[in-house]
Coordinates of C-alpha atoms and ligand atoms in Angstrom, one line a residue:
X1 CA -10.0 -16.3 -5.3
X2 CA -7.3 -14.3 -7.0
X3 CA -6.7 -10.9 -5.5
X4 CA -4.7 -7.9 -6.6
X5 CA -3.4 -6.3 -3.4
X6 CA -2.2 -2.7 -3.7
X7 CA -1.1 -0.1 -1.2
X8 CA 0.2 3.4 -0.9
X9 CA -0.8 4.6 -4.3
X10 CA -0.5 8.2 -3.1
X11 CA -2.1 9.9 -6.1
X12 CA 0.4 8.6 -8.6
X13 CA -1.8 7.8 -11.6
X14 CA 1.1 6.8 -13.9
X15 CA 2.3 4.2 -11.4
X16 CA -1.2 2.9 -10.9
X17 CA -1.9 2.7 -14.6
X18 CA 1.3 0.7 -15.1
X19 CA 0.3 -1.7 -12.4
X20 CA -3.1 -2.3 -13.8
X21 CA -1.7 -2.8 -17.3
X22 CA 0.9 -5.3 -15.9
X23 CA -1.8 -7.2 -14.0
X24 CA -4.1 -7.5 -16.9
X25 CA -7.4 -9.3 -16.1
X26 CA -5.8 -12.2 -14.2
X27 CA -7.6 -11.6 -10.9
X28 CA -11.1 -11.5 -9.3
X29 CA -10.9 -8.6 -6.9
X30 CA -8.7 -5.6 -6.1
X31 CA -8.0 -4.7 -2.5
X32 CA -6.0 -1.7 -1.1
X33 CA -4.2 -1.4 2.2
X34 CA -4.6 2.4 2.3
X35 CA -3.0 5.7 1.4
X36 CA -4.8 6.3 -1.9
X37 CA -3.8 10.0 -1.7
X38 CA -1.1 12.4 -0.4
X39 CA 2.2 13.3 -2.2
X40 CA 1.0 12.7 -5.8
X41 CA -0.7 15.1 -8.2
X42 CA -3.7 12.9 -9.2
X43 CA -5.7 12.3 -6.1
X44 CA -9.1 12.6 -7.8
X45 CA -8.2 10.3 -10.6
X46 CA -7.0 7.6 -8.1
X47 CA -10.0 8.0 -5.8
X48 CA -12.5 7.9 -8.8
X49 CA -10.8 4.7 -9.8
X50 CA -10.9 3.2 -6.3
X51 CA -14.6 4.1 -5.9
X52 CA -15.5 2.0 -8.9
X53 CA -12.9 -0.7 -9.0
X54 CA -11.7 -1.6 -5.5
X55 CA -13.7 -4.0 -3.4
X56 CA -12.2 -3.0 -0.1
X57 CA -9.9 -0.1 0.9
X58 CA -8.7 0.3 4.5
X59 CA -7.9 3.9 5.6
X60 CA -4.3 5.0 5.5
X61 CA -2.9 7.8 7.7
X62 CA -2.7 10.1 4.6
X63 CA -6.3 9.3 3.7
X64 CA -7.3 10.3 7.2
X65 CA -5.3 13.5 7.2
X66 CA -6.3 14.6 3.7
X67 CA -9.9 14.0 4.6
X68 CA -9.6 16.3 7.6
X69 CA -10.1 13.6 10.1
X70 CA -6.7 14.1 11.7
X71 CA -4.4 17.1 12.4
X72 CA -1.2 17.5 10.3
X73 CA 1.2 18.2 13.2
X74 CA 2.9 14.7 12.9
X75 CA 3.6 15.2 9.2
X76 CA 6.9 16.5 7.9
X77 CA 6.7 19.8 6.0
X78 CA 6.5 18.3 2.5
X79 CA 3.8 15.8 3.6
X80 CA 1.9 18.5 5.3
X81 CA 2.0 20.8 2.2
X82 CA 0.9 17.9 0.1
X83 CA -1.9 17.0 2.4
X84 CA -3.3 20.5 2.4
X85 CA -3.0 20.7 -1.4
X86 CA -4.8 17.3 -1.7
X87 CA -7.6 18.4 0.7
X88 CA -8.2 21.5 -1.4
X89 CA -8.0 19.6 -4.7
X90 CA -10.3 16.6 -3.9
X91 CA -13.9 16.9 -5.0
X92 CA -16.5 16.8 -2.2
X93 CA -17.6 13.3 -3.3
X94 CA -14.0 12.0 -3.1
X95 CA -13.4 13.7 0.3
X96 CA -16.6 12.0 1.6
X97 CA -15.4 8.6 0.2
X98 CA -12.1 9.0 2.1
X99 CA -13.9 10.1 5.3
X100 CA -16.0 6.9 5.2
X101 CA -13.1 4.5 4.7
X102 CA -13.0 1.8 7.4
X103 CA -10.1 1.8 9.8
X104 CA -8.2 -1.5 9.6
X105 CA -7.9 -4.3 10.4
X106 CA -10.7 -5.3 8.1
X107 CA -11.3 -9.1 8.1
X108 CA -11.8 -10.8 4.7
X109 CA -12.5 -14.6 4.4
X110 CA -9.2 -16.0 5.5
X111 CA -7.1 -12.9 5.9
X112 CA -7.2 -9.3 6.9
X113 CA -6.2 -5.9 5.6
X114 CA -4.6 -3.1 7.6
X115 CA -2.5 -0.1 7.1
X116 CA 0.2 0.3 9.8
X117 CA -0.1 -2.2 12.5
X118 CA -3.2 -4.0 14.0
X119 CA -3.1 -1.6 16.9
X120 CA -2.3 1.7 15.2
X121 CA -2.7 2.7 11.6
X122 CA 0.2 5.2 12.0
X123 CA 2.7 2.6 13.4
X124 CA 5.5 1.4 11.1
X125 CA 6.3 -2.3 11.1
X126 CA 9.8 -2.3 9.8
X127 CA 11.9 -4.5 12.2
X128 CA 11.4 -8.1 13.3
X129 CA 11.5 -6.8 16.8
X130 CA 8.5 -4.5 16.2
X131 CA 6.6 -7.3 14.6
X132 CA 7.3 -9.7 17.5
X133 CA 5.5 -7.2 19.8
X134 CA 2.2 -7.3 17.8
X135 CA 2.0 -10.9 16.6
X136 CA -0.5 -11.7 19.4
X137 CA -2.9 -9.1 18.1
X138 CA -3.2 -10.5 14.6
X139 CA -6.7 -11.9 14.2
X140 CA -6.0 -13.8 11.0
X141 CA -3.1 -16.0 10.0
X142 CA -2.5 -13.8 7.0
X143 CA -2.4 -10.0 7.2
X144 CA -1.7 -7.7 4.3
X145 CA -0.4 -4.3 5.4
X146 CA 1.2 -1.1 4.0
X147 CA 2.5 2.2 5.4
X148 CA 6.2 1.4 5.3
X149 CA 6.4 1.5 1.4
X150 CA 8.7 -1.5 1.7
X151 CA 7.7 -4.6 -0.3
X152 CA 8.1 -7.9 1.6
X153 CA 7.0 -8.7 5.1
X154 CA 7.4 -11.2 7.9
X155 CA 6.9 -14.8 8.7
X156 CA 6.0 -15.2 12.4
X157 CA 6.7 -18.5 14.2
X158 CA 5.9 -19.0 17.9
X159 CA 9.4 -17.9 19.0
X160 CA 10.9 -16.1 16.0
X161 CA 10.1 -13.6 13.2
X162 CA 11.8 -13.9 9.8
X163 CA 11.7 -11.6 6.8
X164 CA 10.1 -12.7 3.6
X165 CA 12.0 -12.7 0.4
X166 CA 11.1 -10.2 -2.3
X167 CA 12.1 -9.3 -5.9
X168 CA 15.6 -7.9 -6.1
X169 CA 16.7 -5.2 -8.5
X170 CA 16.4 -6.5 -12.0
X171 CA 13.7 -9.1 -11.0
X172 CA 10.1 -8.5 -11.7
X173 CA 8.5 -11.4 -9.8
X174 CA 9.0 -13.4 -6.7
X175 CA 6.6 -16.2 -5.7
X176 CA 6.1 -17.3 -2.1
X177 CA 4.1 -20.4 -1.2
X178 CA 2.5 -19.8 2.2
X179 CA 2.8 -22.5 4.9
X180 CA -0.1 -23.3 7.2
X181 CA 1.2 -22.8 10.7
X182 CA 3.0 -19.5 11.0
X183 CA 1.4 -16.1 10.9
X184 CA 2.2 -13.8 8.0
X185 CA 2.4 -10.1 7.7
X186 CA 2.8 -9.3 4.0
X187 CA 3.4 -5.9 2.4
X188 CA 2.7 -5.4 -1.3
X189 CA 5.0 -2.4 -1.3
X190 CA 4.0 1.0 -2.5
X191 CA 2.5 1.6 -6.0
X192 CA 3.1 5.3 -6.0
X193 CA 6.2 6.1 -3.9
X194 CA 8.4 3.0 -3.2
X195 CA 11.1 3.5 -0.6
X196 CA 13.1 0.3 -0.8
X197 CA 15.7 1.7 -3.3
X198 CA 13.8 0.3 -6.3
X199 CA 11.8 3.1 -8.1
X200 CA 9.5 0.6 -9.9
X201 CA 5.9 0.4 -8.8
X202 CA 5.3 -2.5 -6.4
X203 CA 2.2 -4.7 -5.8
X204 CA 1.3 -8.3 -5.3
X205 CA -1.1 -11.0 -6.5
X206 CA -2.6 -13.4 -4.0
X207 CA -4.1 -16.7 -5.0
X208 CA -6.0 -17.8 -1.8
X209 CA -6.9 -21.2 -3.0
X210 CA -3.3 -22.2 -3.8
X211 CA -1.8 -20.0 -1.0
X212 CA 0.5 -18.3 -3.4
X213 CA 1.7 -14.7 -3.0
X214 CA 3.5 -13.2 -6.0
X215 CA 5.4 -10.0 -5.4
X216 CA 5.7 -7.9 -8.6
X217 CA 7.5 -4.8 -9.8
X218 CA 6.8 -2.8 -12.9
X219 CA 8.5 0.3 -14.3
X220 CA 6.3 3.3 -15.0
X221 CA 6.6 6.8 -16.5
X222 CA 8.4 8.4 -13.5
X223 CA 9.2 11.5 -15.4
X224 CA 5.5 12.3 -16.2
X225 CA 4.5 11.9 -12.5
X226 CA 7.4 14.2 -11.6
X227 CA 6.3 16.8 -14.1
X228 CA 2.8 16.7 -12.7
X229 CA 4.0 17.1 -9.1
X230 CA 6.2 20.1 -10.0
X231 CA 3.4 21.6 -12.2
X232 CA 1.0 21.4 -9.3
X233 CA 3.3 23.4 -7.1
X234 CA 3.8 20.5 -4.7
X235 CA 7.2 20.3 -2.9
X236 CA 10.0 19.4 -5.4
X237 CA 11.3 16.7 -3.0
X238 CA 8.2 14.7 -3.7
X239 CA 9.1 14.6 -7.4
X240 CA 12.8 14.0 -6.8
X241 CA 12.4 11.0 -4.6
X242 CA 10.4 9.0 -7.1
X243 CA 13.3 8.3 -9.4
X244 CA 15.4 7.2 -6.4
X245 CA 12.8 4.9 -4.9
X246 CA 13.5 6.4 -1.5
Ligands
FE2_301 FE1 1.9 5.8 2.6

């Protein structure tokens, strides 16, 4: 099977559109590691698309908060304002869809999807130290996760954790051939709000038969997304950060 694996779209329609155009039809299924909404100005458009096109979405912390399943006290002021705006803007059908999203990990055939960590969808797996603490809780040798908005991930051996390579600035592709023994935690990066210093939308393609992961980056119309965010009265910071990729 050939999967498109997306994460952290965050209501950014322009970024999602660019990803889908870039991916073409060279895949069998689309999967999402959470955070369809929050921050961006097109939550309904993104959830409408997800409802009809995405095979499996695991719930992200913003999906949970925007659906009213969680309080907003852990969010910073900009995220909180955006979550409230999103909650008021979503149609009842889309709110219901978010409320029913499964909490990860969700097991697929040979891999699993999760948002933060296998223990807590709100936990950030950023360091090799943090990953070493949760390796024993991985129920599949390959896990796709999101939440950090950092494309890349980790290769976990019995006694060590290493970082995976990812496309550098100026590159659009990076292919990784997966080995059989280690455990992998792989992050497609964020479609709608990258935070790794590269403002291009991030995603990955996974060929499960040939065990190939291809990290991809694609430019999109950042200015249009920014205009929509400002036009909706969302915090200006959420527009500004898109061009920085931070
Ligand atoms: Fe996110």
